[in-house]
Short mmCIF file of C-alpha atoms and ligand atoms in Angstrom, two decimals:
data_model
loop_
_atom_site.label_atom_id
_atom_site.label_comp_id
_atom_site.label_asym_id
_atom_site.label_seq_id
_atom_site.Cartn_x
_atom_site.Cartn_y
_atom_site.Cartn_z
CA UNK H 27 -15.74 -0.08 -44.98
CA UNK H 28 -18.76 -0.63 -47.02
CA UNK H 29 -22.03 0.45 -45.59
CA UNK H 30 -23.76 -1.53 -48.25
CA UNK H 31 -22.32 -4.66 -46.78
CA UNK H 32 -25.05 -4.35 -44.20
CA UNK H 33 -27.83 -4.64 -46.63
CA UNK H 34 -26.40 -7.79 -48.10
CA UNK H 35 -26.11 -9.18 -44.62
CA UNK H 36 -29.76 -8.54 -44.19
CA UNK H 37 -30.60 -10.41 -47.38
CA UNK H 38 -28.37 -13.25 -46.39
CA UNK H 39 -29.79 -13.53 -42.95
CA UNK H 40 -33.35 -13.44 -44.11
CA UNK H 41 -32.57 -16.13 -46.68
CA UNK H 42 -30.44 -18.53 -44.67
CA UNK H 43 -32.16 -23.45 -37.77
CA UNK H 44 -31.25 -21.95 -34.57
CA UNK H 45 -28.07 -23.96 -34.41
CA UNK H 46 -24.83 -23.95 -32.61
CA UNK H 47 -22.88 -20.94 -33.68
CA UNK H 48 -19.90 -20.00 -31.54
CA UNK H 49 -17.80 -16.89 -31.16
CA UNK H 50 -14.62 -19.03 -31.20
CA UNK H 51 -15.57 -21.13 -34.23
CA UNK H 52 -12.38 -20.30 -36.20
CA UNK H 53 -9.99 -20.15 -33.22
CA UNK H 54 -8.15 -23.31 -34.32
CA UNK H 55 -9.05 -23.63 -37.99
CA UNK H 56 -8.32 -20.02 -38.95
CA UNK H 57 -7.05 -17.90 -36.09
CA UNK H 58 -6.45 -14.93 -38.38
CA UNK H 59 -9.96 -14.95 -39.85
CA UNK H 60 -11.32 -11.98 -37.93
CA UNK H 61 -8.28 -9.74 -38.32
CA UNK H 62 -8.02 -10.60 -42.02
CA UNK H 63 -11.65 -9.66 -42.63
CA UNK H 64 -11.22 -6.38 -40.79
CA UNK H 65 -8.00 -5.37 -42.54
CA UNK H 66 -9.08 -6.44 -46.02
CA UNK H 67 -12.41 -4.66 -45.52
CA UNK H 68 -10.71 -1.41 -44.63
CA UNK H 69 -8.41 -1.57 -47.65
CA UNK H 70 -11.49 -1.90 -49.79
CA UNK H 71 -13.28 0.96 -48.12
CA UNK H 72 -13.88 3.02 -51.23
CA UNK H 73 -17.46 3.58 -50.26
CA UNK H 74 -16.37 5.90 -47.50
CA UNK H 75 -15.11 8.22 -50.22
CA UNK H 76 -18.57 8.92 -51.60
CA UNK H 77 -19.76 12.43 -51.17
CA UNK H 78 -22.23 12.88 -48.39
CA UNK H 79 -24.64 14.84 -50.57
CA UNK H 80 -26.52 13.54 -53.55
CA UNK H 81 -24.37 11.23 -55.68
CA UNK H 82 -24.96 11.81 -59.39
CA UNK H 83 -26.28 9.13 -61.62
CA UNK H 84 -23.35 9.33 -64.05
CA UNK H 85 -20.69 8.56 -61.54
CA UNK H 86 -22.83 6.15 -59.63
CA UNK H 87 -24.40 4.12 -62.40
CA UNK H 88 -21.54 1.82 -63.39
CA UNK H 89 -20.94 1.08 -59.76
CA UNK H 90 -24.43 0.52 -58.60
CA UNK H 91 -24.34 -3.22 -58.72
CA UNK H 92 -20.65 -3.85 -58.22
CA UNK H 93 -18.69 -1.42 -56.16
CA UNK H 94 -21.60 -0.90 -53.82
CA UNK H 95 -20.70 -3.95 -51.77
CA UNK H 96 -19.99 -7.10 -53.69
CA UNK H 97 -16.47 -6.10 -54.67
CA UNK H 98 -15.59 -5.43 -51.09
CA UNK H 99 -16.70 -8.91 -50.09
CA UNK H 100 -14.74 -10.43 -53.01
CA UNK H 101 -11.57 -8.68 -51.86
CA UNK H 102 -12.04 -9.88 -48.28
CA UNK H 103 -12.81 -13.44 -49.42
CA UNK H 104 -9.66 -13.62 -51.55
CA UNK H 105 -7.47 -12.64 -48.59
CA UNK H 106 -9.24 -15.00 -46.20
CA UNK H 107 -8.91 -17.87 -48.70
CA UNK H 108 -5.17 -17.30 -49.00
CA UNK H 109 -4.82 -17.39 -45.20
CA UNK H 110 -7.11 -20.42 -44.67
CA UNK H 111 -8.38 -22.09 -47.84
CA UNK H 112 -11.88 -23.52 -47.68
CA UNK H 113 -12.49 -22.70 -44.03
CA UNK H 114 -14.35 -19.42 -43.62
CA UNK H 115 -17.83 -19.07 -45.10
CA UNK H 116 -19.04 -16.09 -47.07
CA UNK H 117 -21.96 -15.89 -44.68
CA UNK H 118 -19.60 -15.38 -41.75
CA UNK H 119 -17.53 -12.87 -43.69
CA UNK H 120 -20.67 -10.83 -44.27
CA UNK H 121 -21.63 -10.99 -40.62
CA UNK H 122 -18.18 -9.86 -39.50
CA UNK H 123 -17.88 -7.18 -42.18
CA UNK H 124 -21.25 -5.73 -41.19
CA UNK H 125 -20.17 -5.54 -37.54
CA UNK H 126 -16.80 -4.01 -38.44
CA UNK H 127 -18.53 -1.44 -40.68
CA UNK H 128 -20.82 -0.34 -37.89
CA UNK H 129 -17.89 0.01 -35.51
CA UNK H 130 -15.75 1.87 -38.06
CA UNK H 131 -18.56 4.40 -38.51
CA UNK H 132 -19.06 5.03 -34.80
CA UNK H 133 -21.47 2.33 -33.65
CA UNK H 134 -21.13 -0.09 -30.77
CA UNK H 135 -19.51 -3.50 -31.26
CA UNK H 136 -21.00 -6.92 -30.62
CA UNK H 137 -19.62 -10.41 -30.33
CA UNK H 138 -20.19 -12.32 -33.54
CA UNK H 139 -21.47 -15.84 -33.41
CA UNK H 140 -19.63 -17.81 -36.14
CA UNK H 141 -19.87 -21.12 -37.94
CA UNK H 142 -22.47 -20.29 -40.56
CA UNK H 143 -22.16 -22.16 -43.84
CA UNK H 144 -23.08 -20.97 -47.31
CA UNK H 145 -26.25 -21.86 -49.10
CA UNK H 146 -26.13 -23.99 -52.24
CA UNK H 147 -29.39 -22.59 -53.55
CA UNK H 148 -31.04 -19.23 -53.73
CA UNK H 149 -34.66 -18.32 -54.18
CA UNK H 150 -35.69 -15.19 -55.97
CA UNK H 151 -39.30 -15.77 -55.10
CA UNK H 152 -38.50 -16.16 -51.41
CA UNK H 153 -36.36 -13.03 -51.48
CA UNK H 154 -39.25 -11.22 -53.11
CA UNK H 155 -41.76 -12.50 -50.63
CA UNK H 156 -39.70 -12.32 -47.42
CA UNK H 157 -37.75 -9.11 -47.74
CA UNK H 158 -39.72 -6.09 -46.62
CA UNK H 159 -40.44 -3.36 -49.20
CA UNK H 160 -39.99 0.34 -48.83
CA UNK H 161 -43.64 0.75 -49.79
CA UNK H 162 -44.77 -1.20 -46.71
CA UNK H 163 -47.07 0.19 -44.05
CA UNK H 164 -46.17 -0.07 -40.38
CA UNK H 165 -48.32 -3.15 -39.94
CA UNK H 166 -46.71 -4.84 -42.94
CA UNK H 167 -43.25 -4.05 -41.59
CA UNK H 168 -44.16 -5.46 -38.18
CA UNK H 169 -45.52 -8.66 -39.67
CA UNK H 170 -42.58 -9.25 -42.02
CA UNK H 171 -40.18 -9.07 -39.07
CA UNK H 172 -42.53 -11.11 -36.90
CA UNK H 173 -42.44 -13.86 -39.54
CA UNK H 174 -38.70 -14.12 -38.78
CA UNK H 175 -39.15 -14.07 -35.02
CA UNK H 176 -38.30 -10.41 -34.60
CA UNK H 177 -40.49 -8.09 -32.53
CA UNK H 178 -41.88 -4.71 -33.54
CA UNK H 179 -39.36 -3.16 -31.18
CA UNK H 180 -36.51 -5.02 -32.88
CA UNK H 181 -37.87 -3.93 -36.26
CA UNK H 182 -37.64 -0.28 -35.23
CA UNK H 183 -34.16 -0.84 -33.78
CA UNK H 184 -32.83 -2.63 -36.86
CA UNK H 185 -34.31 -0.03 -39.18
CA UNK H 186 -31.75 2.28 -37.56
CA UNK H 187 -29.27 0.59 -39.92
CA UNK H 188 -30.59 3.23 -42.31
CA UNK H 189 -28.38 5.73 -40.51
CA UNK H 190 -25.87 4.87 -43.23
CA UNK H 191 -26.05 4.11 -46.93
CA UNK H 192 -27.99 5.30 -49.91
CA UNK H 193 -31.13 4.56 -51.86
CA UNK H 194 -32.07 5.01 -55.48
CA UNK H 195 -34.47 7.59 -56.82
CA UNK H 196 -36.77 4.86 -58.12
CA UNK H 197 -37.17 3.65 -54.52
CA UNK H 198 -38.12 7.02 -52.98
CA UNK H 199 -39.80 8.76 -55.94
CA UNK H 200 -43.35 8.04 -54.87
CA UNK H 201 -42.53 9.26 -51.36
CA UNK H 202 -41.14 12.62 -52.41
CA UNK H 203 -43.87 13.30 -54.99
CA UNK H 204 -46.93 11.80 -53.34
CA UNK H 205 -46.53 11.34 -49.60
CA UNK H 206 -47.90 14.15 -47.47
CA UNK H 207 -45.98 13.36 -44.27
CA UNK H 208 -42.68 14.67 -45.63
CA UNK H 209 -40.85 17.89 -44.85
CA UNK H 210 -41.47 20.18 -47.85
CA UNK H 211 -37.98 21.61 -48.15
CA UNK H 212 -36.47 18.15 -47.86
CA UNK H 213 -38.74 16.83 -50.62
CA UNK H 214 -37.90 19.79 -52.86
CA UNK H 215 -34.17 19.20 -52.49
CA UNK H 216 -34.54 15.54 -53.33
CA UNK H 217 -36.63 16.29 -56.41
CA UNK H 218 -33.76 18.24 -58.00
CA UNK H 219 -31.86 14.98 -58.55
CA UNK H 220 -34.86 12.69 -58.71
CA UNK H 221 -37.26 13.95 -61.39
CA UNK H 222 -40.71 12.45 -61.73
CA UNK H 223 -39.39 10.34 -64.59
CA UNK H 224 -35.82 9.34 -65.36
CA UNK H 225 -32.65 9.26 -63.25
CA UNK H 226 -33.95 6.12 -61.60
CA UNK H 227 -30.51 5.21 -60.29
CA UNK H 228 -29.56 8.57 -58.78
CA UNK H 229 -28.64 8.05 -55.17
CA UNK H 230 -29.53 9.96 -52.04
CA UNK H 231 -28.29 9.28 -48.51
CA UNK H 232 -30.93 7.57 -46.41
CA UNK H 233 -29.85 9.58 -43.37
CA UNK H 234 -29.72 13.11 -44.70
CA UNK H 235 -28.11 14.47 -41.53
CA UNK H 236 -25.03 12.22 -41.22
CA UNK H 237 -24.94 9.52 -43.89
CA UNK H 238 -21.57 8.12 -42.87
CA UNK H 239 -21.91 8.13 -39.12
CA UNK H 240 -23.54 5.29 -37.24
CA UNK H 241 -25.59 7.41 -34.87
CA UNK H 242 -29.23 8.09 -33.92
CA UNK H 243 -29.85 10.85 -36.45
CA UNK H 244 -32.06 8.50 -38.49
CA UNK H 245 -34.61 8.80 -35.65
CA UNK H 246 -34.18 12.58 -35.39
CA UNK H 247 -34.93 12.79 -39.11
CA UNK H 248 -38.11 10.78 -38.66
CA UNK H 249 -39.37 13.18 -35.99
CA UNK H 250 -38.70 15.99 -38.49
CA UNK H 251 -40.60 14.18 -41.27
CA UNK H 252 -37.33 13.59 -43.10
CA UNK H 253 -37.46 9.86 -43.53
CA UNK H 254 -36.24 9.06 -47.06
CA UNK H 255 -38.19 5.85 -47.57
CA UNK H 256 -41.92 5.57 -47.09
CA UNK H 257 -41.18 2.62 -44.77
CA UNK H 258 -38.84 4.77 -42.69
CA UNK H 259 -41.46 7.45 -42.05
CA UNK H 260 -44.01 4.77 -41.18
CA UNK H 261 -42.09 4.28 -37.93
CA UNK H 262 -43.05 7.81 -36.91
CA UNK H 263 -46.46 8.55 -38.31
CA UNK H 264 -48.78 8.80 -35.32
CA UNK H 265 -48.57 5.07 -34.70
CA UNK H 266 -47.55 2.56 -32.06
CA UNK H 267 -43.81 2.95 -32.69
CA UNK H 268 -43.62 6.74 -32.30
CA UNK H 269 -42.58 6.48 -28.66
CA UNK H 270 -39.61 4.27 -29.46
CA UNK H 271 -38.45 6.67 -32.17
CA UNK H 272 -38.62 9.56 -29.73
CA UNK H 273 -36.78 7.56 -27.12
CA UNK H 274 -33.94 6.73 -29.52
CA UNK H 275 -33.75 10.35 -30.62
CA UNK H 276 -33.24 11.34 -26.99
CA UNK H 277 -30.90 8.51 -26.03
CA UNK H 278 -28.37 7.57 -28.70
CA UNK H 279 -26.60 5.13 -26.38
CA UNK H 280 -29.81 3.12 -25.94
CA UNK H 281 -30.20 2.86 -29.70
CA UNK H 282 -26.59 1.76 -30.20
CA UNK H 283 -26.74 -0.94 -27.53
CA UNK H 284 -30.18 -2.18 -28.61
CA UNK H 285 -28.90 -2.31 -32.20
CA UNK H 286 -25.92 -4.48 -31.21
CA UNK H 287 -28.20 -6.93 -29.37
CA UNK H 288 -30.70 -7.05 -32.24
CA UNK H 289 -27.97 -7.67 -34.82
CA UNK H 290 -26.79 -10.73 -32.86
CA UNK H 291 -30.36 -12.00 -32.81
CA UNK H 292 -30.95 -11.35 -36.51
CA UNK H 293 -27.60 -13.00 -37.28
CA UNK H 294 -28.75 -16.17 -35.52
CA UNK H 295 -31.87 -16.65 -37.61
CA UNK H 296 -31.75 -20.00 -39.39
CA UNK H 297 -28.06 -20.31 -40.29
CA UNK H 298 -26.80 -23.39 -42.11
CA UNK H 299 -24.36 -25.17 -39.78
CA UNK H 300 -22.53 -28.47 -39.37
CA UNK H 301 -22.64 -30.40 -42.61
CA UNK H 302 -25.36 -28.37 -44.29
CA UNK H 303 -24.42 -26.14 -47.17
CA UNK H 304 -20.80 -25.54 -48.11
CA UNK H 305 -17.89 -23.15 -47.73
CA UNK H 306 -17.99 -21.31 -51.03
CA UNK H 307 -14.68 -20.64 -52.74
CA UNK H 308 -16.11 -17.70 -54.66
CA UNK H 309 -18.86 -15.87 -52.80
CA UNK H 310 -20.65 -15.18 -56.07
CA UNK H 311 -21.23 -18.82 -57.00
CA UNK H 312 -21.66 -22.26 -55.53
CA UNK H 313 -18.67 -24.63 -55.72
C1 HEM G 472 -37.42 -2.35 -42.10
C2 HEM G 472 -37.43 -2.88 -43.31
C3 HEM G 472 -36.44 -2.43 -44.36
C4 HEM G 472 -36.76 -1.98 -45.59
C5 HEM G 472 -38.15 -1.84 -46.18
C6 HEM G 472 -35.51 -1.63 -46.25
C7 HEM G 472 -35.42 -1.13 -47.53
C8 HEM G 472 -34.28 -0.64 -48.10
C9 HEM G 472 -34.19 -0.09 -49.41
C10 HEM G 472 -35.36 -0.03 -50.40
C11 HEM G 472 -32.93 0.35 -49.61
C12 HEM G 472 -32.37 1.05 -50.86
C13 HEM G 472 -31.95 0.02 -51.90
C14 HEM G 472 -31.60 0.68 -53.21
O1 HEM G 472 -32.02 1.77 -53.50
O2 HEM G 472 -30.89 0.03 -53.99
C15 HEM G 472 -32.20 0.04 -48.41
C16 HEM G 472 -30.87 0.33 -48.22
C17 HEM G 472 -30.17 -0.03 -47.10
N1 HEM G 472 -30.64 -0.74 -46.03
FE1 HEM G 472 -32.54 -1.27 -45.70
N2 HEM G 472 -34.48 -1.87 -45.40
C18 HEM G 472 -34.99 -2.37 -44.24
C19 HEM G 472 -34.26 -2.80 -43.15
C20 HEM G 472 -32.89 -2.71 -43.05
C21 HEM G 472 -32.11 -3.27 -41.96
C22 HEM G 472 -32.70 -4.10 -40.80
C23 HEM G 472 -30.81 -2.95 -42.20
C24 HEM G 472 -29.58 -3.28 -41.40
C25 HEM G 472 -29.59 -3.58 -40.10
C26 HEM G 472 -30.78 -2.17 -43.42
C27 HEM G 472 -29.63 -1.62 -43.96
C28 HEM G 472 -29.60 -0.92 -45.15
C29 HEM G 472 -28.41 -0.25 -45.66
C30 HEM G 472 -27.04 -0.18 -45.00
C31 HEM G 472 -28.76 0.30 -46.90
C32 HEM G 472 -27.86 1.11 -47.83
C33 HEM G 472 -27.22 0.22 -48.88
C34 HEM G 472 -26.22 0.97 -49.73
O3 HEM G 472 -25.88 2.11 -49.46
O4 HEM G 472 -25.77 0.36 -50.72
N3 HEM G 472 -32.05 -2.06 -43.91
N4 HEM G 472 -33.04 -0.56 -47.50
C1 NAG G 473 -48.57 9.81 -57.47
O1 NAG G 473 -49.96 9.50 -57.40
C2 NAG G 473 -50.63 9.64 -58.65
C3 NAG G 473 -52.11 9.46 -58.40
O2 NAG G 473 -52.33 8.24 -57.68
C4 NAG G 473 -50.06 8.62 -59.63
O3 NAG G 473 -50.68 8.73 -60.88
C5 NAG G 473 -48.56 8.90 -59.79
O4 NAG G 473 -47.98 7.90 -60.62
C6 NAG G 473 -47.87 8.89 -58.45
N1 NAG G 473 -46.51 9.36 -58.64
C7 NAG G 473 -45.46 8.63 -58.25
C8 NAG G 473 -44.13 9.25 -58.51
O5 NAG G 473 -45.56 7.52 -57.73
C1 NAG G 474 -50.31 13.31 -36.38
O1 NAG G 474 -51.29 13.92 -35.55
C2 NAG G 474 -51.13 15.32 -35.43
C3 NAG G 474 -52.12 15.83 -34.40
O2 NAG G 474 -53.38 15.24 -34.59
C4 NAG G 474 -51.34 15.98 -36.79
O3 NAG G 474 -51.16 17.37 -36.69
C5 NAG G 474 -50.31 15.41 -37.74
O4 NAG G 474 -50.54 15.90 -39.03
C6 NAG G 474 -50.36 13.89 -37.78
N1 NAG G 474 -49.27 13.42 -38.54
C7 NAG G 474 -49.40 12.57 -39.50
C8 NAG G 474 -48.16 12.20 -40.18
O5 NAG G 474 -50.48 12.09 -39.82
#
């Protein structure tokens, strides 16, 4: 199942009033909702077939904006709509698909709170202002999560989502050419597919050790100065969050259970519920 689903979930969640979500929201209206999402998601799991090393620009380029996530959600939505037309929101599908992806890749499960509705507007400027950047310093990362009610500890925990998935050369170029807190051999390897100009869309796994396993190796990488994004390495750069990184490196089970709890909390930030918003028919556009 698509690792990139997670990142869309993040966008969605950051964009979307503590309200009454419930784990049994679809029990009567669409009893097959959860199993349909899981099965359809697995059938669409082409992302698991990516190579674990650097993915070349040529093969990746046409897929960068489509196959890396949105198509998977479209496939799931189509199947859910045929089971229960107009009942299950895209927002809930994303939340469930993210959870199922984590579990499929070895992470710990959590109970999903359901009943989110889909937005009828979107704000580019809010996405730009509210979503943290990979160029952020530790204090900027802490404050962007704090603005959403998430603690510094939860920020470090949720950043562990970077144990899967990929990033583009254009995102990590400045880190591999200009940062000094990066393992030299690691930077050299990355430079071979991410020249100082060009190949902007070449992809590299964010977790160089085990890009398709939901484990604690993201934190091990940080201790070895092998964070791919500048923002990743900020979590272990002689600052206030070093101790938590070390603790997660030592105790994978603590990371996995903290991650599950933090995902529930992030998933409950300001959802549309009740009569707000709509149930989109096509996740890509409003009805
Ligand atoms: C701490 C602040 C965060 C920053 C600055 C950040 C930034 C980024 C960036 C720049 C990328 C690469 C995008 C690209 O190259 O197209 C990325 C990918 C990703 N992020 Fe984050 N992220 C953050 C938090 C999170 C959280 C909380 C999660 C999930 C719990 C997450 C999950 C992912 C995943 C799964 C990918 C890979 C997407 C793919 O392979 O298509 N990130 N992130
Ligand atoms: C690295 O820093 C130099 C000097 O500030 C700057 O000119 C250059 O554009 C930076 N390179 C990257 C890849 O960001
Ligand atoms: C952290 O501090 C140690 C000891 O003072 C130093 O050797 C190391 O270079 C520092 N690391 C970073 C990333 O600044």
